[in-house]
PDB file of C-alpha atoms in Angstrom:
ATOM      1  CA  MET A   1     -22.424  20.461 -21.523  1.00  0.00           C
ATOM      2  CA  GLN A   2     -20.082  19.910 -18.621  1.00  0.00           C
ATOM      3  CA  THR A   3     -19.911  16.579 -16.847  1.00  0.00           C
ATOM      4  CA  THR A   4     -18.797  16.213 -13.288  1.00  0.00           C
ATOM      5  CA  THR A   5     -17.344  13.201 -11.578  1.00  0.00           C
ATOM      6  CA  ASN A   6     -17.954  12.310  -7.991  1.00  0.00           C
ATOM      7  CA  ASN A   7     -15.866  10.303  -5.580  1.00  0.00           C
ATOM      8  CA  TYR A   8     -18.714   8.212  -4.279  1.00  0.00           C
ATOM      9  CA  PRO A   9     -18.337   4.422  -4.220  1.00  0.00           C
ATOM     10  CA  GLU A  10     -20.022   2.788  -7.170  1.00  0.00           C
ATOM     11  CA  ASN A  11     -20.737  -0.747  -5.986  1.00  0.00           C
ATOM     12  CA  LEU A  12     -21.486  -2.621  -2.778  1.00  0.00           C
ATOM     13  CA  ILE A  13     -17.901  -3.821  -2.235  1.00  0.00           C
ATOM     14  CA  ASP A  14     -16.574  -0.259  -2.471  1.00  0.00           C
ATOM     15  CA  ILE A  15     -19.248   0.899  -0.033  1.00  0.00           C
ATOM     16  CA  LEU A  16     -18.274  -1.827   2.460  1.00  0.00           C
ATOM     17  CA  LEU A  17     -14.529  -1.142   2.125  1.00  0.00           C
ATOM     18  CA  GLN A  18     -14.798   2.643   2.353  1.00  0.00           C
ATOM     19  CA  PRO A  19     -14.574   2.821   6.193  1.00  0.00           C
ATOM     20  CA  GLY A  20     -11.317   0.844   6.111  1.00  0.00           C
ATOM     21  CA  ARG A  21      -9.925   3.075   3.392  1.00  0.00           C
ATOM     22  CA  ASN A  22     -10.929   6.180   5.327  1.00  0.00           C
ATOM     23  CA  PHE A  23      -9.269   4.780   8.459  1.00  0.00           C
ATOM     24  CA  ILE A  24      -5.970   4.100   6.664  1.00  0.00           C
ATOM     25  CA  ASN A  25      -6.036   7.486   4.930  1.00  0.00           C
ATOM     26  CA  GLY A  26      -6.784   9.177   8.252  1.00  0.00           C
ATOM     27  CA  ILE A  27      -3.705   7.832  10.037  1.00  0.00           C
ATOM     28  CA  ASP A  28      -1.618  10.834  11.027  1.00  0.00           C
ATOM     29  CA  ILE A  29       2.139  10.369  10.971  1.00  0.00           C
ATOM     30  CA  ASN A  30       3.803  12.691  13.469  1.00  0.00           C
ATOM     31  CA  ASN A  31       6.157  10.360  15.319  1.00  0.00           C
ATOM     32  CA  PRO A  32       9.524   9.317  13.834  1.00  0.00           C
ATOM     33  CA  GLU A  33       9.485   5.880  15.494  1.00  0.00           C
ATOM     34  CA  PHE A  34       6.015   5.154  14.137  1.00  0.00           C
ATOM     35  CA  ALA A  35       7.052   6.288  10.646  1.00  0.00           C
ATOM     36  CA  GLN A  36      10.142   4.072  10.783  1.00  0.00           C
ATOM     37  CA  LYS A  37       8.061   1.052  11.820  1.00  0.00           C
ATOM     38  CA  LEU A  38       5.626   1.648   8.968  1.00  0.00           C
ATOM     39  CA  CYS A  39       8.486   1.840   6.465  1.00  0.00           C
ATOM     40  CA  GLN A  40       9.924  -1.405   7.830  1.00  0.00           C
ATOM     41  CA  LEU A  41       6.609  -3.266   7.865  1.00  0.00           C
ATOM     42  CA  ILE A  42       5.234  -2.182   4.487  1.00  0.00           C
ATOM     43  CA  PRO A  43       7.418  -3.557   1.673  1.00  0.00           C
ATOM     44  CA  ALA A  44       8.615  -1.254  -1.091  1.00  0.00           C
ATOM     45  CA  GLN A  45       7.846  -3.865  -3.746  1.00  0.00           C
ATOM     46  CA  CYS A  46       5.298  -6.609  -4.045  1.00  0.00           C
ATOM     47  CA  PRO A  47       7.160  -9.742  -2.896  1.00  0.00           C
ATOM     48  CA  PHE A  48       4.512 -12.321  -3.676  1.00  0.00           C
ATOM     49  CA  ALA A  49       5.041 -13.224  -7.352  1.00  0.00           C
ATOM     50  CA  ARG A  50       6.528 -16.726  -7.547  1.00  0.00           C
ATOM     51  CA  ASP A  51       7.207 -19.458 -10.056  1.00  0.00           C
ATOM     52  CA  VAL A  52       6.836 -22.989  -8.673  1.00  0.00           C
ATOM     53  CA  LYS A  53       9.244 -25.305 -10.448  1.00  0.00           C
ATOM     54  CA  PHE A  54       9.467 -29.079 -10.445  1.00  0.00           C
ATOM     55  CA  LEU A  55      12.382 -30.833 -12.122  1.00  0.00           C
ATOM     56  CA  GLY A  56      13.437 -27.572 -13.769  1.00  0.00           C
ATOM     57  CA  ARG A  57      10.044 -26.875 -15.331  1.00  0.00           C
ATOM     58  CA  THR A  58       7.606 -24.197 -14.267  1.00  0.00           C
ATOM     59  CA  VAL A  59       4.555 -25.959 -12.928  1.00  0.00           C
ATOM     60  CA  LEU A  60       2.664 -23.030 -11.460  1.00  0.00           C
ATOM     61  CA  LYS A  61       2.902 -19.255 -11.732  1.00  0.00           C
ATOM     62  CA  ILE A  62       1.620 -17.349  -8.719  1.00  0.00           C
ATOM     63  CA  PRO A  63       0.803 -13.739  -9.708  1.00  0.00           C
ATOM     64  CA  PRO A  64       1.643 -10.776  -7.493  1.00  0.00           C
ATOM     65  CA  MET A  65      -1.068 -10.657  -4.881  1.00  0.00           C
ATOM     66  CA  CYS A  66      -0.619  -7.012  -3.874  1.00  0.00           C
ATOM     67  CA  LYS A  67      -3.087  -5.580  -6.344  1.00  0.00           C
ATOM     68  CA  LEU A  68      -5.694  -8.094  -5.207  1.00  0.00           C
ATOM     69  CA  ASN A  69      -5.567  -6.454  -1.780  1.00  0.00           C
ATOM     70  CA  PRO A  70      -8.488  -3.984  -1.668  1.00  0.00           C
ATOM     71  CA  PHE A  71      -6.429  -1.605   0.500  1.00  0.00           C
ATOM     72  CA  TYR A  72      -3.253  -1.787  -1.636  1.00  0.00           C
ATOM     73  CA  TYR A  73      -3.213   1.845  -2.777  1.00  0.00           C
ATOM     74  CA  GLU A  74      -4.047   3.187   0.675  1.00  0.00           C
ATOM     75  CA  ILE A  75      -1.243   1.149   2.284  1.00  0.00           C
ATOM     76  CA  ILE A  76       1.282   2.259  -0.330  1.00  0.00           C
ATOM     77  CA  SER A  77       0.137   5.841   0.209  1.00  0.00           C
ATOM     78  CA  LEU A  78       0.610   5.412   3.966  1.00  0.00           C
ATOM     79  CA  ARG A  79       4.177   4.182   3.407  1.00  0.00           C
ATOM     80  CA  PHE A  80       4.867   7.125   1.110  1.00  0.00           C
ATOM     81  CA  ARG A  81       3.552   9.579   3.715  1.00  0.00           C
ATOM     82  CA  ALA A  82       5.814   7.961   6.326  1.00  0.00           C
ATOM     83  CA  LEU A  83       8.829   8.231   4.028  1.00  0.00           C
ATOM     84  CA  THR A  84       7.984  11.847   3.265  1.00  0.00           C
ATOM     85  CA  PHE A  85       7.669  12.633   6.978  1.00  0.00           C
ATOM     86  CA  LEU A  86      11.050  11.065   7.714  1.00  0.00           C
ATOM     87  CA  ALA A  87      12.755  12.866   4.830  1.00  0.00           C
ATOM     88  CA  ASP A  88      11.135  16.307   5.075  1.00  0.00           C
ATOM     89  CA  VAL A  89      10.359  16.789   8.754  1.00  0.00           C
ATOM     90  CA  CYS A  90      12.954  14.603  10.483  1.00  0.00           C
ATOM     91  CA  LEU A  91      15.636  15.160   7.810  1.00  0.00           C
ATOM     92  CA  GLU A  92      16.448  11.459   8.001  1.00  0.00           C
ATOM     93  CA  ASP A  93      18.141   9.464   5.234  1.00  0.00           C
ATOM     94  CA  ILE A  94      15.451   7.162   3.842  1.00  0.00           C
ATOM     95  CA  THR A  95      17.656   5.041   1.569  1.00  0.00           C
ATOM     96  CA  PRO A  96      17.580   2.071   4.005  1.00  0.00           C
ATOM     97  CA  TYR A  97      13.812   1.850   3.459  1.00  0.00           C
ATOM     98  CA  CYS A  98      13.940   1.844  -0.339  1.00  0.00           C
TER      99      CYS A  98
END
């Protein structure tokens, strides 16, 4: 017996977020200036994890908030597509964006 998987959203939140995900995934990168702006605006690493200290002791740990963003994977994918466009099509050095 063969089972198949589908890519349909499973719950109400996924159904409501799907248009936003489709929009981000549908962004076409064909302009070097646009790709450069995307690489500058979207950070390479999640910068939000922090430890709040008071008198040398950790009082509060703030976890990285990136994975709480429902569009995290789509935004990272968009940045990767921009980097790939700059490297493969424009033959630009992408090390400043890493």
